[in-house]
Structure formats: C-alpha cells, structure tokens
mmCIF file of C-alpha atoms in Angstrom:
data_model
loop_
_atom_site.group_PDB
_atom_site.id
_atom_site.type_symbol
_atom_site.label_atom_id
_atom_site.label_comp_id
_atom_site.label_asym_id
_atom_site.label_seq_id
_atom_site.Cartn_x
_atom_site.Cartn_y
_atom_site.Cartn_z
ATOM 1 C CA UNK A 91 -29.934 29.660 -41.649
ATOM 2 C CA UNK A 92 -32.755 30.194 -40.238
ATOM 3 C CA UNK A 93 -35.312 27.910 -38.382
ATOM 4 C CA UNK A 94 -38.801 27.670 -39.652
ATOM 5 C CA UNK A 95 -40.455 24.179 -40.854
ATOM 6 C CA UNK A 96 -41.924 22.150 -42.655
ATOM 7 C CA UNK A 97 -43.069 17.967 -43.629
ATOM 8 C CA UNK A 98 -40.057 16.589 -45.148
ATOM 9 C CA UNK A 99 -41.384 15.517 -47.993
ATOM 10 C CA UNK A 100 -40.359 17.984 -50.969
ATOM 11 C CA UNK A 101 -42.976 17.131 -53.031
ATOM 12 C CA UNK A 102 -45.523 21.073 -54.017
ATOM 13 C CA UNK A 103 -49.184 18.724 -53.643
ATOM 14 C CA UNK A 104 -48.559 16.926 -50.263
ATOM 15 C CA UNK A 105 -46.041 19.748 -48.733
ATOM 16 C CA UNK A 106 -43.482 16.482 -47.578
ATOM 17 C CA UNK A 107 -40.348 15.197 -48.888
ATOM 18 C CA UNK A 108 -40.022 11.350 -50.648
ATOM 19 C CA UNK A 109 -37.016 9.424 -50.444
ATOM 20 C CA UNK A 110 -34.505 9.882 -53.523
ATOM 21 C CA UNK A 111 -36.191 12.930 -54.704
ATOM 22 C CA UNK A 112 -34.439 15.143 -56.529
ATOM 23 C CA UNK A 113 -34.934 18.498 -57.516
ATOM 24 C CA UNK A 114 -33.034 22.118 -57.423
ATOM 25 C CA UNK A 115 -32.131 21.115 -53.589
ATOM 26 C CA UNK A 116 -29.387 18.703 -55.198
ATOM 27 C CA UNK A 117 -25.744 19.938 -55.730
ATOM 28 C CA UNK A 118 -22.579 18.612 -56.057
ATOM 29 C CA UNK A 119 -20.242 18.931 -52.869
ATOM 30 C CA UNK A 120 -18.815 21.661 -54.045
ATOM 31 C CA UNK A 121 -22.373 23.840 -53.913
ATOM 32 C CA UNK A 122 -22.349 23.551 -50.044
ATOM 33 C CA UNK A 123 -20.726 23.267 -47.222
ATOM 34 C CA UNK A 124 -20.823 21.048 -43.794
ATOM 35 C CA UNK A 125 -19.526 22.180 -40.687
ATOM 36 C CA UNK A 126 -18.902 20.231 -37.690
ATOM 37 C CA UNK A 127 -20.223 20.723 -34.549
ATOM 38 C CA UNK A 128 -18.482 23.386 -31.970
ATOM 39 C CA UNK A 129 -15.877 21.939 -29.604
ATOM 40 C CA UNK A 130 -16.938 22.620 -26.049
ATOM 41 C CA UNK A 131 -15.550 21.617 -22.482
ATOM 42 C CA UNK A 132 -16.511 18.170 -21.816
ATOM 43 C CA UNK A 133 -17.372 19.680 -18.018
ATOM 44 C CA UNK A 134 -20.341 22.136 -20.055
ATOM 45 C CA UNK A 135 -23.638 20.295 -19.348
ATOM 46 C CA UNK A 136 -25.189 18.906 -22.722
ATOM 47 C CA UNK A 137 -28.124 21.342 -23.850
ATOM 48 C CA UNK A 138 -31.403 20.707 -23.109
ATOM 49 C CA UNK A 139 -34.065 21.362 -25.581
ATOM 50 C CA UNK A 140 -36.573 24.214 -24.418
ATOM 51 C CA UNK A 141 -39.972 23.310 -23.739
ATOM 52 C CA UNK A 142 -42.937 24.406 -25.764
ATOM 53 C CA UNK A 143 -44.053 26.863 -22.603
ATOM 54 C CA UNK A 144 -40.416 29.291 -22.840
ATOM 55 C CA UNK A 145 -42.263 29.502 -26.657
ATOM 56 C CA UNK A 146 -45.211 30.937 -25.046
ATOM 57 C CA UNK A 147 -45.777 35.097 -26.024
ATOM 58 C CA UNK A 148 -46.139 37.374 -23.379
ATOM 59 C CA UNK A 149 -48.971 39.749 -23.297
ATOM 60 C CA UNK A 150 -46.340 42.526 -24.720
ATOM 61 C CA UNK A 151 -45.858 40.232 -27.541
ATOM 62 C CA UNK A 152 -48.930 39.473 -28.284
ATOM 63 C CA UNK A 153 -49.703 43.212 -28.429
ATOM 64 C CA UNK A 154 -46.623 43.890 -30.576
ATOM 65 C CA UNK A 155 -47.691 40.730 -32.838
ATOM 66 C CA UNK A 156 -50.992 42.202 -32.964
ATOM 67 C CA UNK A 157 -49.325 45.625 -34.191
ATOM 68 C CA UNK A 158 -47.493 43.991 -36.972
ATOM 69 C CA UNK A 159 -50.484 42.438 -38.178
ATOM 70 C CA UNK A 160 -52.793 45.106 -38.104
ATOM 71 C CA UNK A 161 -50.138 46.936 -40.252
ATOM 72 C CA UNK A 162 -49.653 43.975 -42.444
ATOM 73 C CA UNK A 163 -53.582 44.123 -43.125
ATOM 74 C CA UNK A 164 -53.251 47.924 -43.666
ATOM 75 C CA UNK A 165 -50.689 47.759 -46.828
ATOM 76 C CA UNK A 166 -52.607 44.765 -48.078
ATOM 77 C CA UNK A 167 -55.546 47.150 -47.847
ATOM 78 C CA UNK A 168 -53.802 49.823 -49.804
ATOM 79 C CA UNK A 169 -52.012 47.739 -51.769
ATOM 80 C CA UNK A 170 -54.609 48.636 -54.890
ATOM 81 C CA UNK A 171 -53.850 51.791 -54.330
ATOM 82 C CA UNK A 172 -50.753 51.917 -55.461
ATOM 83 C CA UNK A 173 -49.221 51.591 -58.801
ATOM 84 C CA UNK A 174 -48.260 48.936 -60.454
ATOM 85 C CA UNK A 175 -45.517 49.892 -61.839
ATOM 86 C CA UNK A 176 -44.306 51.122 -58.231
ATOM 87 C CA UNK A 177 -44.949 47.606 -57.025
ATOM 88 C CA UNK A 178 -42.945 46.126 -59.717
ATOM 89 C CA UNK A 179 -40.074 48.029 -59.143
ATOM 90 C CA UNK A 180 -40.041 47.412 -55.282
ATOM 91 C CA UNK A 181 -39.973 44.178 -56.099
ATOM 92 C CA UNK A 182 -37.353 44.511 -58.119
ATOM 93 C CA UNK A 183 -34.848 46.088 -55.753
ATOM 94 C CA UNK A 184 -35.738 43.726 -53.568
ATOM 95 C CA UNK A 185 -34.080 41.073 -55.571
ATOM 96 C CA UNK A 186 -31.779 43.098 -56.834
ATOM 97 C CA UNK A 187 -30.292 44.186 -53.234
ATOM 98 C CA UNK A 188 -30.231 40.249 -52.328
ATOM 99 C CA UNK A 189 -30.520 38.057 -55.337
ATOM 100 C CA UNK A 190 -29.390 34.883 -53.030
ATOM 101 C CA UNK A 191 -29.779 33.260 -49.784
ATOM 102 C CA UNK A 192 -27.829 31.555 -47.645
ATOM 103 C CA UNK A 193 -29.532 29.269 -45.999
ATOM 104 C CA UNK A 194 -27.704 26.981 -43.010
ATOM 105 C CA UNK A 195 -29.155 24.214 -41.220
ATOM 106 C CA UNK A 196 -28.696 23.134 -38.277
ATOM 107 C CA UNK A 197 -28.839 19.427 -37.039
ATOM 108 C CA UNK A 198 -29.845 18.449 -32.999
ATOM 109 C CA UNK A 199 -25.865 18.221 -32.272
ATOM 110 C CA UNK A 200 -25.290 21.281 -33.757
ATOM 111 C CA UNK A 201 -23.586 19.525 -37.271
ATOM 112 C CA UNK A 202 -24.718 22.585 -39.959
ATOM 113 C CA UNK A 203 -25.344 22.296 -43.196
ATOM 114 C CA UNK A 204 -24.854 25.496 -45.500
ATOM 115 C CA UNK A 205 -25.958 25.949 -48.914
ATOM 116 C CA UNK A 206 -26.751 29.340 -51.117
ATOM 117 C CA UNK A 207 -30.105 29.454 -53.086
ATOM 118 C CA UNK A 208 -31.468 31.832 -55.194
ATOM 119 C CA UNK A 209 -33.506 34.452 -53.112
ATOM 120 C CA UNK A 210 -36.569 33.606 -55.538
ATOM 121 C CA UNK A 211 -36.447 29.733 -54.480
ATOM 122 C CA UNK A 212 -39.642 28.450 -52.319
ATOM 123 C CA UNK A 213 -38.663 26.812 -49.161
ATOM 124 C CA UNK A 214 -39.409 23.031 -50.752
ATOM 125 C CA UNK A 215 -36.018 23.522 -52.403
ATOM 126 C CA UNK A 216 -34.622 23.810 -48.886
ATOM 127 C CA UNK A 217 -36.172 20.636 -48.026
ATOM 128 C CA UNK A 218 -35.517 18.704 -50.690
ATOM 129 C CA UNK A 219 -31.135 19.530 -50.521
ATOM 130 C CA UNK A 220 -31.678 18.494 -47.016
ATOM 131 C CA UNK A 221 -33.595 15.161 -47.521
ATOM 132 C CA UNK A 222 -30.956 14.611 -50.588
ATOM 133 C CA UNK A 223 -28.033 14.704 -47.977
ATOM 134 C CA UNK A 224 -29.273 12.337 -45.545
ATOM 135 C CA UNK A 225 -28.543 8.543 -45.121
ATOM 136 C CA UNK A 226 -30.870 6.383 -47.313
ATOM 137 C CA UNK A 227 -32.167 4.621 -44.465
ATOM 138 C CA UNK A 228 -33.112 8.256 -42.996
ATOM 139 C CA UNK A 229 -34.475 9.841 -45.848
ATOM 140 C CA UNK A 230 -38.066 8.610 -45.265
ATOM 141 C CA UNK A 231 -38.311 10.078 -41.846
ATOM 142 C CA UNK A 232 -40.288 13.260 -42.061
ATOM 143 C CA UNK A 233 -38.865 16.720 -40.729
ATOM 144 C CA UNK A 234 -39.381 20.206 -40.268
ATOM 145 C CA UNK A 235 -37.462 23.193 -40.794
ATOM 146 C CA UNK A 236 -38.252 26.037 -38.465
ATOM 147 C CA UNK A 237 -37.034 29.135 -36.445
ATOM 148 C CA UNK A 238 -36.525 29.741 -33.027
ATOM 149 C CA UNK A 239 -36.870 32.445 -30.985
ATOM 150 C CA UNK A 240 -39.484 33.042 -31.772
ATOM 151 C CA UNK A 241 -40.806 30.091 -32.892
ATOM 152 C CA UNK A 242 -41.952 29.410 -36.449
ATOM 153 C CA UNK A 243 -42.828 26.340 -38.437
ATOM 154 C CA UNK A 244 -41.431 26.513 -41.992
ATOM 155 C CA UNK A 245 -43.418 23.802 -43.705
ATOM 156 C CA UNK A 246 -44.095 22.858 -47.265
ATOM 157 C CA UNK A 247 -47.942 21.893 -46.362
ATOM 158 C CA UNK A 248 -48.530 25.467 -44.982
ATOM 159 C CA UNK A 249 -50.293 27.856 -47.993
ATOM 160 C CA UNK A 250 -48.781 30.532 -46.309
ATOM 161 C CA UNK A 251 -45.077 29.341 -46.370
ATOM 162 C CA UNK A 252 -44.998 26.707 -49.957
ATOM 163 C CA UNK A 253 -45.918 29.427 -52.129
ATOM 164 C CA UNK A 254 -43.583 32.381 -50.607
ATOM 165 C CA UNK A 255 -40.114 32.641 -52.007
ATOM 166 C CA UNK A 256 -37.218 32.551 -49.414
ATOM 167 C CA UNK A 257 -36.690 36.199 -49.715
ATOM 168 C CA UNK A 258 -40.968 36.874 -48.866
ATOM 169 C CA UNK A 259 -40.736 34.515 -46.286
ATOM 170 C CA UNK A 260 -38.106 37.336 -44.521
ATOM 171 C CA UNK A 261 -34.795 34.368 -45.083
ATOM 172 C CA UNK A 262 -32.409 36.510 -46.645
ATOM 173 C CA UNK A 263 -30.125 37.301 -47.091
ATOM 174 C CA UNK A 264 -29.108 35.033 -44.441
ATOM 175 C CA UNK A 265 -30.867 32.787 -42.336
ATOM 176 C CA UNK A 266 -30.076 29.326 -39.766
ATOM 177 C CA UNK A 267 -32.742 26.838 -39.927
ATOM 178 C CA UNK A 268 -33.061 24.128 -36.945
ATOM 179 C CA UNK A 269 -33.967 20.651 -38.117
ATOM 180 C CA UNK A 270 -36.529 18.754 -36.043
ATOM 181 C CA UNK A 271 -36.972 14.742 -37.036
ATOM 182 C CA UNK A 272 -40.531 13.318 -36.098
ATOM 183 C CA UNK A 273 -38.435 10.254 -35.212
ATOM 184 C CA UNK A 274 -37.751 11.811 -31.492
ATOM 185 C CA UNK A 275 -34.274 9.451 -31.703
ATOM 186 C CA UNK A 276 -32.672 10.962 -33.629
ATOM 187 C CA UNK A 277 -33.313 14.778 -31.852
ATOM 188 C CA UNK A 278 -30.817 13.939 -29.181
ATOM 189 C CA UNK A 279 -27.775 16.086 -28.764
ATOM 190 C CA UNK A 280 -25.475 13.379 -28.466
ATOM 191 C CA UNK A 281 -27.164 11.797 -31.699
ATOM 192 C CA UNK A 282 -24.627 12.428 -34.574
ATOM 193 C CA UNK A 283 -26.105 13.685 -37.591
ATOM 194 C CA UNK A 284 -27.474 11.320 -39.887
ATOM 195 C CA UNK A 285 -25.352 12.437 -43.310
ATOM 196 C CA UNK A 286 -24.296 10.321 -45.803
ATOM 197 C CA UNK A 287 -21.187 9.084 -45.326
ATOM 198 C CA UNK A 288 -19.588 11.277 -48.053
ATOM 199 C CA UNK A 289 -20.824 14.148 -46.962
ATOM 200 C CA UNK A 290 -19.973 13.865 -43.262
ATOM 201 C CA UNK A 291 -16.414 13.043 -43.953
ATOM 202 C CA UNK A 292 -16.105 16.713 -45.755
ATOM 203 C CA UNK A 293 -17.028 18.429 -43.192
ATOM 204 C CA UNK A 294 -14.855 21.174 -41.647
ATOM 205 C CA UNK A 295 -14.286 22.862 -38.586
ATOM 206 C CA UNK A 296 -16.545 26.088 -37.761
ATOM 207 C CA UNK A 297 -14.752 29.403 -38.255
ATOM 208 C CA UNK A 298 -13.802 31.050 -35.337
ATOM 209 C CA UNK A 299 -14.797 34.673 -34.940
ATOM 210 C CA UNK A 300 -11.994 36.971 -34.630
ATOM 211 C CA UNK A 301 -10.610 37.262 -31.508
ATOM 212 C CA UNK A 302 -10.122 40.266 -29.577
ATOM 213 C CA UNK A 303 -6.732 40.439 -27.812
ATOM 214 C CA UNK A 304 -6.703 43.360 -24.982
ATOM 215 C CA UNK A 305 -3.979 44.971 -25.995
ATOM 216 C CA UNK A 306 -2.880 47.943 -24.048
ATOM 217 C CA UNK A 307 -3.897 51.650 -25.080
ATOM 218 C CA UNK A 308 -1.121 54.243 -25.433
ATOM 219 C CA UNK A 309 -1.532 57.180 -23.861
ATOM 220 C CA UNK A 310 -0.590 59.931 -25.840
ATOM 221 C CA UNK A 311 1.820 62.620 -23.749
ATOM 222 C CA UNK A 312 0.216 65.890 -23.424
ATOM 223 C CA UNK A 313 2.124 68.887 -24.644
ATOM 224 C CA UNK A 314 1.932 70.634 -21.418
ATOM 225 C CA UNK A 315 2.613 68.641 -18.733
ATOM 226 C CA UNK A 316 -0.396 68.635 -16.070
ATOM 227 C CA UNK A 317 0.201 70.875 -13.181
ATOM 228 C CA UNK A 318 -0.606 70.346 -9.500
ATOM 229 C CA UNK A 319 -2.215 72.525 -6.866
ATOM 230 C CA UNK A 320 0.559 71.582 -4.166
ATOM 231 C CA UNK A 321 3.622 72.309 -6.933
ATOM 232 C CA UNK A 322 2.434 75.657 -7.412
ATOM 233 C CA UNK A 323 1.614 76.831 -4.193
ATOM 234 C CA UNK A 324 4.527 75.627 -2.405
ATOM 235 C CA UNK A 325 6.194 77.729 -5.200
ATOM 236 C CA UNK A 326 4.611 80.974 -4.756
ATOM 237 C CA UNK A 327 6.249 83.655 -2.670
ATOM 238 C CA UNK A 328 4.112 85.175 0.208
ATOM 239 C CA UNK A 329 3.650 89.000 -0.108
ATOM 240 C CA UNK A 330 5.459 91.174 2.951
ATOM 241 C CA UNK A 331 1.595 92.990 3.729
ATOM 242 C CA UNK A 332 0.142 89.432 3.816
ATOM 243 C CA UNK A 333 3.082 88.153 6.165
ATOM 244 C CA UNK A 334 2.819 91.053 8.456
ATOM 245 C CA UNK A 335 -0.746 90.243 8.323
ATOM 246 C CA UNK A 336 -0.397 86.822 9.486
ATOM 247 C CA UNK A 337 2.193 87.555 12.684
ATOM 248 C CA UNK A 338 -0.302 89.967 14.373
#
C-alpha cells in the first residue's frame, strides 16, 4: 500500500469521508484482509514518528524533482502531437499489464489493512473501505492517506489526486498507504487500531519472508588434484653437470 493522503471524508464535492458512507470501498470480509502488527523484542525502543524536517528535499532533490517536472511538462507539450489512436492504446496496455491494485494500509501500530481494487478506481474508493472498517465512534474523525519517503499527501480535496485513477496516480500494481488521524490520539504507536470489532478479531499474523538458512556449499573435487611447488621439487632429480656445478 502505499502512503499518500487525503480528508477522510469519501464524499467527490468536499474531498472527505462521512460516517456510514458506503460506496465501492465496502466488501464483505472475505474481499480483504487484516494483518496484525509485527512481533518485535519488547527490549526494541517503540518508533518514533519522523519530524516534518527529515521530509525536507535536498538541493539534489530538488534538482532531480525539477528534472521530472520539466519532462512531465515536455510530454504534456507534445502530447497533441501524437496520435490518438497511439494514446489510446498506451492506455490500454497500461490497464491491461495491471488491471488491479493492491492497495494496503497501514495503521500508527503498524495493524494493515489490505484490499485489491480495480486499477481504474480513484483514490476516494480507498478512503471510503477504510472509513467503512473503522469503529462507529471513529468514523467521523477525518484522515489522510499518504506516502512516505518521500512524502506525499493522497487526498480526496486535491484536483490533482480525486480525479486520477489509482493506476495514474503511480499505486499499482502495489502500493502501502500510512494512515494519519487528525485526532493526534489516536497516532500513537502503542494506540491499537481503531477496527471494528469484527474485523480486528480476523486478523492474521503477517507472513514471514522466506528465510535463508546458510547452508554449507559443496565443493566440487577437481579432476586433477592441485599440485604444489614443494611436492614437485623435492621430487625432481638434480642433473650430474648441475651437481658438479654446485661442489666447486
């Protein structure tokens, strides 16, 4: 999932969610998944949530943001230029290459929900199967949906991210989202995610990656055995001339 916000409200006018809204974010359990939050050593400190400066571009960034953009402008230039049926069909293998998205979010104590939407949904759909699986008395607390590093605000109210489908706004084919509440109590780490009930009692363990066991290389016998500089010298017979040579 990936980690770029937005108001909470699902709503296309306002750009924020309403409590009890439902649209094509709601699913039965069995359309997503919830996955509980990593076990770690109770000795690891608790993480600390990075301040808006560590967000700050340096001047390389800036200069490679300032890159992108200038190339951005240039194909929006040409775009005109080119044909539309050449457009059409870009477009077209776009979707056809990744035709959904799977979107997971991720919660201030690291709970995640994951859900697949069509790679042609807008982010508010995002939003509102998020607001749909929160507590009741949570669901009128505004959010936003963003990305991080580098930071970027996903939110409904921005005309650059509401009318972008999930697959123009760079999500897919697979993307984390962190969740930020404008309720700052609920943002602790220690502050258990606030699902409904149902929901948090499905959730299941994250799956481990595979580990990696050293296991010990064979070395593979050479057909010729390796021969040694001492072995073979201490071998080789000493010519009569050269041992006449050597008692004078």
């Amino acid at each position: 999932m990936t980690e770029n916000s937005q108001s909470s409200t699902p709503t296309q006018d306002s750009g924020t969610s309403t409590p009890g809204s439902s649209s094509a974010g709601d699913a039965p359990a069995t359309e997503f998944k919830v996955y509980k939050p990593p076990n770690s050593p109770t000795t690891s400190a608790p993480l600390e949530e990075l301040p808006d400066s560590y967000f700050t571009p340096s001047p390389a960034d800036l200069k490679a943001a300032q890159a992108t953009l200038s190339a951005r402008t240039r194909s929006l230039v040409d775009a005109p230029l080119q044909v539309r049926a050449q457009r059409e069909a870009a477009e077209k293998s776009k979707r056809d290459r990744w035709p959904n998205t799977t979107i997971r979010v991720r919660f201030s104590d690291r709970t995640q929900l994951e859900k697949i939407f069509p790679s042609t949904d807008k982010i508010r759909s995002v939003y509102a199967f998020v607001r749909s699986s929160l507590r009741d008395d949570v669901k009128p607390i505004k959010f936003i949906l963003y990305q991080s590093p580098p930071k970027r605000d996903l939110k409904v109210s921005d005309p650059n991210v509401r009318d972008l489908s999930l697959a123009q706004l760079q999500l897919a084919p697979s993307s984390v989202l962190l969740l930020r509440f404008e309720d700052e109590s609920l943002n602790g780490t220690n502050v258990p995610a606030p699902l409904l009930p149902s929901i948090a009692a499905s959730a299941i363990e994250l799956p481990k990656p595979p580990s990696a066991e050293a296991e010990p290389r064979k070395v593979e016998k050479s057909a010729t055995p390796p021969t040694t500089t001492s072995s073979t010298s201490t071998g080789k017979k000493i010519p009569k001339w050269l041992k006449a040579g050597l008692r004078k």
